[in-house]
PDB file of N, CA and C in Angstrom:
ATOM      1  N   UNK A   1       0.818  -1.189   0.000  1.00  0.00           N
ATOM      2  CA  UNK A   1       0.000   0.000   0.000  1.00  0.00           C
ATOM      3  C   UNK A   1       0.865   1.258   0.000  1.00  0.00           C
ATOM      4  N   UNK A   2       2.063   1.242   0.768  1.00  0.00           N
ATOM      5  CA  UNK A   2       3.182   1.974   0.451  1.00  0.00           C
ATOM      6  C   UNK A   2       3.217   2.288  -0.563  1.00  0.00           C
ATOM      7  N   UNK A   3       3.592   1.493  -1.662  1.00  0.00           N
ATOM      8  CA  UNK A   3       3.839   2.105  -2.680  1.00  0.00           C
ATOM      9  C   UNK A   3       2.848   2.920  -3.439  1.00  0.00           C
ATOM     10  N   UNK A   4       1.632   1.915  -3.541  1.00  0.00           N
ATOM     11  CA  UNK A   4       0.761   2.974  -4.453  1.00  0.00           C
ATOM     12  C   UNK A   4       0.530   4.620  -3.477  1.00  0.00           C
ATOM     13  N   UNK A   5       0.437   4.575  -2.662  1.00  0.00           N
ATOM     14  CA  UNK A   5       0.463   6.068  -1.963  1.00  0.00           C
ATOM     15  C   UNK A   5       1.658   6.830  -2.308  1.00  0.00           C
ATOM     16  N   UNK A   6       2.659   6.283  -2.150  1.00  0.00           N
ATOM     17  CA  UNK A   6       4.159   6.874  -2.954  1.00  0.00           C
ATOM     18  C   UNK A   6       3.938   7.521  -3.951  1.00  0.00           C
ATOM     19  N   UNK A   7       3.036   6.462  -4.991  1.00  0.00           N
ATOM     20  CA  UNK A   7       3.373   7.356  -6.259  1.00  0.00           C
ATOM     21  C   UNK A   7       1.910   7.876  -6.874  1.00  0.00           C
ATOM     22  N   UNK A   8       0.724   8.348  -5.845  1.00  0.00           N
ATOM     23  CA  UNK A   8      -0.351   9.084  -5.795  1.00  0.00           C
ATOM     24  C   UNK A   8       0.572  10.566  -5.129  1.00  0.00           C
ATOM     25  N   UNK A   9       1.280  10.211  -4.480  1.00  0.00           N
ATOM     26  CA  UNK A   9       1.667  11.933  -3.936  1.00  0.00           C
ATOM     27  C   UNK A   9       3.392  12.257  -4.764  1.00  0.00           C
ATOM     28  N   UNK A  10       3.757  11.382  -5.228  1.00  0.00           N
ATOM     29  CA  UNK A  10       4.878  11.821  -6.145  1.00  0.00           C
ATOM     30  C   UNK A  10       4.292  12.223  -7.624  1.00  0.00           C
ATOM     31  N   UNK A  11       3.203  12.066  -8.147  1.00  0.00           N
ATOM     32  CA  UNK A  11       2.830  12.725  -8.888  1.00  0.00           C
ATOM     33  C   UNK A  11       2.594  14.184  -8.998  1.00  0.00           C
ATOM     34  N   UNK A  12       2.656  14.793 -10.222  1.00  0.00           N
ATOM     35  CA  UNK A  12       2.496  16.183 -10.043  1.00  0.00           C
ATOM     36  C   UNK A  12       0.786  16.229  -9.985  1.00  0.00           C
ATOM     37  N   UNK A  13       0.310  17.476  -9.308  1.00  0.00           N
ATOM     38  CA  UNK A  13      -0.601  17.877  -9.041  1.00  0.00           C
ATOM     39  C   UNK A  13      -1.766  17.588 -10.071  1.00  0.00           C
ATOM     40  N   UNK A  14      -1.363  18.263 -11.164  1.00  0.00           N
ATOM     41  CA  UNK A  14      -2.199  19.005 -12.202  1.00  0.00           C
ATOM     42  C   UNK A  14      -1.912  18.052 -13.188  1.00  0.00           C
ATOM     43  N   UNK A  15      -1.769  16.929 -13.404  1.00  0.00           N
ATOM     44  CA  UNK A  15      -1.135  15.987 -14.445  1.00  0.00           C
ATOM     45  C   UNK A  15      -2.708  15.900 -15.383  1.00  0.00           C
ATOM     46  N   UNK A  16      -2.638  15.116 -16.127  1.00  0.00           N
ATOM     47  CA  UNK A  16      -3.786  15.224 -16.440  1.00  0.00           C
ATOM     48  C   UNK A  16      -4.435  13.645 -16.041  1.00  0.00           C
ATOM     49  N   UNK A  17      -5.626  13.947 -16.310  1.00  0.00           N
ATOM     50  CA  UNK A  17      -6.162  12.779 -15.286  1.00  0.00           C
ATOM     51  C   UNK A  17      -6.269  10.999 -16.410  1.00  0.00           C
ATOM     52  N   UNK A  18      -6.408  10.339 -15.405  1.00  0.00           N
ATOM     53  CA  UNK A  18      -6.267   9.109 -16.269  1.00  0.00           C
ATOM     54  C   UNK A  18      -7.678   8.991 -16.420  1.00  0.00           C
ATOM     55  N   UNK A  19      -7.790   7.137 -17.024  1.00  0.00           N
ATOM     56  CA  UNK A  19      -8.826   6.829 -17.468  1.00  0.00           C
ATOM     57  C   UNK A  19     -10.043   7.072 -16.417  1.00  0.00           C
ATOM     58  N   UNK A  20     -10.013   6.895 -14.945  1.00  0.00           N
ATOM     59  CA  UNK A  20     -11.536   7.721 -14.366  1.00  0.00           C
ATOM     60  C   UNK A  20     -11.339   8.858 -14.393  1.00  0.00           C
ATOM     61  N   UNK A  21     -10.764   9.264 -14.820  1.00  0.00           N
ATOM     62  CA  UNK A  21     -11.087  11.405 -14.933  1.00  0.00           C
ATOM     63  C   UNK A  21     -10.702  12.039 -13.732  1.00  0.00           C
ATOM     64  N   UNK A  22      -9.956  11.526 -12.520  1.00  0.00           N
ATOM     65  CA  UNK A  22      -9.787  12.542 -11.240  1.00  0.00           C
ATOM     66  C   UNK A  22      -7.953  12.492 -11.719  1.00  0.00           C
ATOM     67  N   UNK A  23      -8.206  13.904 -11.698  1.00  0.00           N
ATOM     68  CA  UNK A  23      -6.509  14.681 -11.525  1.00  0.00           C
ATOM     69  C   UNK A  23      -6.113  14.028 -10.152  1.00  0.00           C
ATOM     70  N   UNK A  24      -4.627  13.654 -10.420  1.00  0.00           N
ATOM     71  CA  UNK A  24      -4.078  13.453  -9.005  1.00  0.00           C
ATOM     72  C   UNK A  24      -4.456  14.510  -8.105  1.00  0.00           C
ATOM     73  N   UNK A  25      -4.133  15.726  -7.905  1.00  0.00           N
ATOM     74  CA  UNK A  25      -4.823  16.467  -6.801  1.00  0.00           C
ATOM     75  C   UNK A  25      -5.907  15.724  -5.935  1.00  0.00           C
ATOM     76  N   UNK A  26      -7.011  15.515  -6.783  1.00  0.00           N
ATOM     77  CA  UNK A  26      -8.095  14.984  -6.372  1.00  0.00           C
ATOM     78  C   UNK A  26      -7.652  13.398  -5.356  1.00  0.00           C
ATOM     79  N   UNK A  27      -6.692  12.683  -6.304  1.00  0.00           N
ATOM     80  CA  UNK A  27      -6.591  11.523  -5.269  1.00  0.00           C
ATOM     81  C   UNK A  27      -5.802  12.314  -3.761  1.00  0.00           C
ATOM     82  N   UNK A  28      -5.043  12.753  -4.519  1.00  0.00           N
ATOM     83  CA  UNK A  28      -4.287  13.284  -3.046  1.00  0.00           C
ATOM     84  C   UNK A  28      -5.539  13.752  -1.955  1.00  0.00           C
ATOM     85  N   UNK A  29      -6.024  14.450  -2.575  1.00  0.00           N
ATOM     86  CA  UNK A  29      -7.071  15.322  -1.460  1.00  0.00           C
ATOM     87  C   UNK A  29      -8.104  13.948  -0.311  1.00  0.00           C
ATOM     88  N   UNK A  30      -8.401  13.192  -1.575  1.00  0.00           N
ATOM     89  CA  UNK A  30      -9.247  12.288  -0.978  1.00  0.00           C
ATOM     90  C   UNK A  30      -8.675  10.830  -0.589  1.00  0.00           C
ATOM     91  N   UNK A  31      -7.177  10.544  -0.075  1.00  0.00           N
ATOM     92  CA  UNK A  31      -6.282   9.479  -0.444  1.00  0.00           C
ATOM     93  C   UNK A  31      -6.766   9.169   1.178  1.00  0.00           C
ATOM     94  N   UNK A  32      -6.347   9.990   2.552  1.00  0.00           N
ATOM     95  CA  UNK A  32      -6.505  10.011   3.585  1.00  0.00           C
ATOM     96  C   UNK A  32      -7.970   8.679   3.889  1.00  0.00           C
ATOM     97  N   UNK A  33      -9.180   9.277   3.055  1.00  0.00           N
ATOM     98  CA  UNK A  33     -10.482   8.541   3.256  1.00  0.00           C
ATOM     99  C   UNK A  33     -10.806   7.765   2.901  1.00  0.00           C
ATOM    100  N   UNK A  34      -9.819   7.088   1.931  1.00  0.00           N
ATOM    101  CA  UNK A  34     -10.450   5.908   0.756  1.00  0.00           C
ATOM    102  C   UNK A  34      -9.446   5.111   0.596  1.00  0.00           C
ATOM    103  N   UNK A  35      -7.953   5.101   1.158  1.00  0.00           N
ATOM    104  CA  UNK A  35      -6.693   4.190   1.312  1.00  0.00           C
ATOM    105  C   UNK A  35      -7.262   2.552   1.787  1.00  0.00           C
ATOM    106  N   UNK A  36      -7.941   3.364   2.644  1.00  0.00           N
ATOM    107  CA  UNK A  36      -8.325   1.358   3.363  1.00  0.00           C
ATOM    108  C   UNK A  36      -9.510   0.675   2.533  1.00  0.00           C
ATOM    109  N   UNK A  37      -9.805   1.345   1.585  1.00  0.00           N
ATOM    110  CA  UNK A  37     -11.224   0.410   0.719  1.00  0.00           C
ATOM    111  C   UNK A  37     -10.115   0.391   0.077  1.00  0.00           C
ATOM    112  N   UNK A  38      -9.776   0.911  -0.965  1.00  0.00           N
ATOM    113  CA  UNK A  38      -8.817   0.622  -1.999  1.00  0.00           C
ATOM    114  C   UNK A  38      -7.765  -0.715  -1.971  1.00  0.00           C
ATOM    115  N   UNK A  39      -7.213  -0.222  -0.704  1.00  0.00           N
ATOM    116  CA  UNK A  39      -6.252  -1.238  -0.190  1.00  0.00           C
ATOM    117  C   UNK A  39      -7.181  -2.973  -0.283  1.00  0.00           C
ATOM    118  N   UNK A  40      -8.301  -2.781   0.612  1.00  0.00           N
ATOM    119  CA  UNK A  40      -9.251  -3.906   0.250  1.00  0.00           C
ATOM    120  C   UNK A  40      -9.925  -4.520  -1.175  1.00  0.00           C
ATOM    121  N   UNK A  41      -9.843  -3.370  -2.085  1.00  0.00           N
ATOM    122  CA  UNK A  41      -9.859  -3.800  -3.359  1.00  0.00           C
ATOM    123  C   UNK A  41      -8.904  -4.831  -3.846  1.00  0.00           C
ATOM    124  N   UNK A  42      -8.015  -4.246  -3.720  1.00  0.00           N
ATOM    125  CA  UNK A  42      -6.635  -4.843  -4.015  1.00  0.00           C
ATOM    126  C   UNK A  42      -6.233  -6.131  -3.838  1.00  0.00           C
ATOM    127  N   UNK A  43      -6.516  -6.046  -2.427  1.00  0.00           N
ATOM    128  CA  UNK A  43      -6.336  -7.728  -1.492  1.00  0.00           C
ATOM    129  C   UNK A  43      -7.347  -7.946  -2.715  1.00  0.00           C
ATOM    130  N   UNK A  44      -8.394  -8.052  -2.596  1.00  0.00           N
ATOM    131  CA  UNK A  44      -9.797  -8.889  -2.853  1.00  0.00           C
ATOM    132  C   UNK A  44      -9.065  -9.061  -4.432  1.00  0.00           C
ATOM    133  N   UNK A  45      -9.211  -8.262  -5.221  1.00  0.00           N
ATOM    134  CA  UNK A  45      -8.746  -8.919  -6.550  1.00  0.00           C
ATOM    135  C   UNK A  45      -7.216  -9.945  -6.403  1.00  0.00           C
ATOM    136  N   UNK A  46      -6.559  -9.481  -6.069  1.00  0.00           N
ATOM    137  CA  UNK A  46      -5.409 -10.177  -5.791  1.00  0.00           C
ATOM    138  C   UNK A  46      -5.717 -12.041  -5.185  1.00  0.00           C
ATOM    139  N   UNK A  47      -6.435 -12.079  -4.240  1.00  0.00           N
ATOM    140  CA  UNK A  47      -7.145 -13.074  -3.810  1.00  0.00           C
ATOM    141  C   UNK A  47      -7.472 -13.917  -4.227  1.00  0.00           C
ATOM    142  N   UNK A  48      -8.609 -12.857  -5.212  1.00  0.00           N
ATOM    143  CA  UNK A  48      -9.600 -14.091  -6.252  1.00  0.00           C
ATOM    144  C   UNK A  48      -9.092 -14.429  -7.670  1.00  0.00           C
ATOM    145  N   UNK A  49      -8.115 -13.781  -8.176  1.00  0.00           N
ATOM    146  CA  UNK A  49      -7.243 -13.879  -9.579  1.00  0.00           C
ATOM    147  C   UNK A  49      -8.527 -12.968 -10.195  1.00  0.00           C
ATOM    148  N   UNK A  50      -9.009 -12.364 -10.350  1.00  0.00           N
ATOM    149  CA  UNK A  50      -9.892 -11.119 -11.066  1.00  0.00           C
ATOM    150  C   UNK A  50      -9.674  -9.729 -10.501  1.00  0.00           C
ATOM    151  N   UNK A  51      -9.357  -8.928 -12.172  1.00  0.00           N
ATOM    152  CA  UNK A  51      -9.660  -7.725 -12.141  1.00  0.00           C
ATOM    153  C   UNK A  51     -10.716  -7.065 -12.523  1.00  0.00           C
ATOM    154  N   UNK A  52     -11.480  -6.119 -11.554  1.00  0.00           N
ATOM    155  CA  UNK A  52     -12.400  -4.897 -12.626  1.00  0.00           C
ATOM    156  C   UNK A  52     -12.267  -4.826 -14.081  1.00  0.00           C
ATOM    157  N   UNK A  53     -13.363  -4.823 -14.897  1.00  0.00           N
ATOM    158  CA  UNK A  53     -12.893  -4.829 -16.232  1.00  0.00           C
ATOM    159  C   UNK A  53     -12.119  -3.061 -16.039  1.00  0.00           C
ATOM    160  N   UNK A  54     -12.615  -2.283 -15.376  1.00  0.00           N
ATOM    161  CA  UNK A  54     -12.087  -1.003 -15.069  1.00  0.00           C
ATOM    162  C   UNK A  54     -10.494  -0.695 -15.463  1.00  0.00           C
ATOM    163  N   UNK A  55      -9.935  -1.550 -14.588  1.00  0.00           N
ATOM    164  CA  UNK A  55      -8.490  -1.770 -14.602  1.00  0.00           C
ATOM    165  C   UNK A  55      -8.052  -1.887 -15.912  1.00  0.00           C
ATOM    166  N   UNK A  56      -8.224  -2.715 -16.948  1.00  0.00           N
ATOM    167  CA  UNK A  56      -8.054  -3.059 -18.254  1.00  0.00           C
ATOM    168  C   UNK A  56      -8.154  -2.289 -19.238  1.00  0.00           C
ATOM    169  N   UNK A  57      -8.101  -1.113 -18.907  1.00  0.00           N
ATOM    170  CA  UNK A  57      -8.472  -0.269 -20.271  1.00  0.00           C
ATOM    171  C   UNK A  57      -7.271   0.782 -19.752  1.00  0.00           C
ATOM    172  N   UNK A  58      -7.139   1.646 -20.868  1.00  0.00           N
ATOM    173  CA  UNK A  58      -5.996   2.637 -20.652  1.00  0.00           C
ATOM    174  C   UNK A  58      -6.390   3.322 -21.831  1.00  0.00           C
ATOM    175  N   UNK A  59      -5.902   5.277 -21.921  1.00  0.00           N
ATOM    176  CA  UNK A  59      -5.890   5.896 -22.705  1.00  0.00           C
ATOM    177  C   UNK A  59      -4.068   6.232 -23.264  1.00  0.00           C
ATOM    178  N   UNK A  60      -3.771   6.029 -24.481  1.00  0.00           N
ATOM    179  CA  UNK A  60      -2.239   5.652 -24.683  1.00  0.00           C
ATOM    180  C   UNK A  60      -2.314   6.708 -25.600  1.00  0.00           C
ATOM    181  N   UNK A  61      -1.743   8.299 -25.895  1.00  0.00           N
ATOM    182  CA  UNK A  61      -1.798   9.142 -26.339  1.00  0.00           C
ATOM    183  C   UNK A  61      -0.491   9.264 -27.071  1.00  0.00           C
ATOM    184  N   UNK A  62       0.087   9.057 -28.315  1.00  0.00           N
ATOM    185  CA  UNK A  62       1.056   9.842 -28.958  1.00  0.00           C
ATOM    186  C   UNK A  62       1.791  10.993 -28.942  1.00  0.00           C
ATOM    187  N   UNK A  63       2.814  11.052 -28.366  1.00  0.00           N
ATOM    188  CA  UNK A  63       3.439  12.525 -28.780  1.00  0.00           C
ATOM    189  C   UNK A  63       4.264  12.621 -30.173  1.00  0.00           C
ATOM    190  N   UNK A  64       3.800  12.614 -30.880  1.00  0.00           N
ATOM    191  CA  UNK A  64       4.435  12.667 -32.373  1.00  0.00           C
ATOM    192  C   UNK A  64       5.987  13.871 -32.238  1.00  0.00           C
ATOM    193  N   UNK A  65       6.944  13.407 -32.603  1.00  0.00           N
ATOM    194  CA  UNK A  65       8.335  14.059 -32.770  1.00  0.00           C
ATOM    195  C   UNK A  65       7.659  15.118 -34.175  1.00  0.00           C
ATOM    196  N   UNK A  66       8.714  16.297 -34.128  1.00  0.00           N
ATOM    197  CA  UNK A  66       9.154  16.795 -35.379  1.00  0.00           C
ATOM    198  C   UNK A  66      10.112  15.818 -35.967  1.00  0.00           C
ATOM    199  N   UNK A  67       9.263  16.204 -37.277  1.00  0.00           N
ATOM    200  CA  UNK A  67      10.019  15.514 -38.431  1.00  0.00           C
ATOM    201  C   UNK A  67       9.821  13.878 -38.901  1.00  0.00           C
ATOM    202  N   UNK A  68       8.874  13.096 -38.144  1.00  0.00           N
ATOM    203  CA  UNK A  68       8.957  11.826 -38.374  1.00  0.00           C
ATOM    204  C   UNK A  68       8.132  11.515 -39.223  1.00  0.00           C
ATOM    205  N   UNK A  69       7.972  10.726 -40.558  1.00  0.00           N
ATOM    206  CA  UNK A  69       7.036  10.404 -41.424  1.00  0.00           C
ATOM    207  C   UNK A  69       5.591  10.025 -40.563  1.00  0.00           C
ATOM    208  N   UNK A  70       5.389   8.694 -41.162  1.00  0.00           N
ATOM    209  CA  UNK A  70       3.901   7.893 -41.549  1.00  0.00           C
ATOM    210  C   UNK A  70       4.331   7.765 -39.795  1.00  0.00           C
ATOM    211  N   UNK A  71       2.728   8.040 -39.154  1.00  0.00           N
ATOM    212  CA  UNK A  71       2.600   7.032 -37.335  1.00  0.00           C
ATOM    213  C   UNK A  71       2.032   6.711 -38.081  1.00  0.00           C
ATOM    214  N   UNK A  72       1.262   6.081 -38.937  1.00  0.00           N
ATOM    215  CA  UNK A  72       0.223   4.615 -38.590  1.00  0.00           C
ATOM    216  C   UNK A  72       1.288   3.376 -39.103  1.00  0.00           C
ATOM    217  N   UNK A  73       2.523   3.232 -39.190  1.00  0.00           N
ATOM    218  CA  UNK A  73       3.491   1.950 -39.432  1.00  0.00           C
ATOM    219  C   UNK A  73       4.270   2.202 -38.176  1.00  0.00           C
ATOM    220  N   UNK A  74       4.238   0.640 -37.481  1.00  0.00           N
ATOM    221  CA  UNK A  74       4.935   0.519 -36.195  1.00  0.00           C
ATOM    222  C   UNK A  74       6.333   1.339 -36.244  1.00  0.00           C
ATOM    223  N   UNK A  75       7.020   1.230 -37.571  1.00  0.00           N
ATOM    224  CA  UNK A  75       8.301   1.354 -37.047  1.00  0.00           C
ATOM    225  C   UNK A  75       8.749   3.288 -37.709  1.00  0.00           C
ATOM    226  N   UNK A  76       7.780   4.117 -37.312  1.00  0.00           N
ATOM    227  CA  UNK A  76       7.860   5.134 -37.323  1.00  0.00           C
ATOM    228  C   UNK A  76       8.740   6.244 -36.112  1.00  0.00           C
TER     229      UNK A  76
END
């Protein structure tokens, strides 16, 4: 649990928010009240070998370089 709190408050503030939509700020603010469900999430999936389909999804955004041809071929 260490860790994930580690790196909820080593994040910058204003990052932009992941796939549920709360800016770290927001976890920070509300980390104090919701550490021990979370933490119980955790166990519990860990436990039963199932994740939230929640967990499974991710938004993976491109930063395209200057100057690089074609992104839609892997080896761009």
């Amino acid at each position: 649990m260490e860790e994930v709190e580690r790196q909820i408050f080593a994040t910058k503030s204003w990052k932009a928010p992941g796939e549920d939509g709360l800016p770290a700020m927001a976890w920070k603010q509300v980390w104090p009240v919701v550490e021990h469900r979370v933490l119980a999430i955790f166990r519990a999936s860990l436990e039963q070998g199932v994740q939230p389909d929640q967990w499974k999804h991710a938004k993976i955004i491109p930063c395209k370089k200057p100057g690089k041809g074609d992104y839609t071929s892997a080896k761009a």
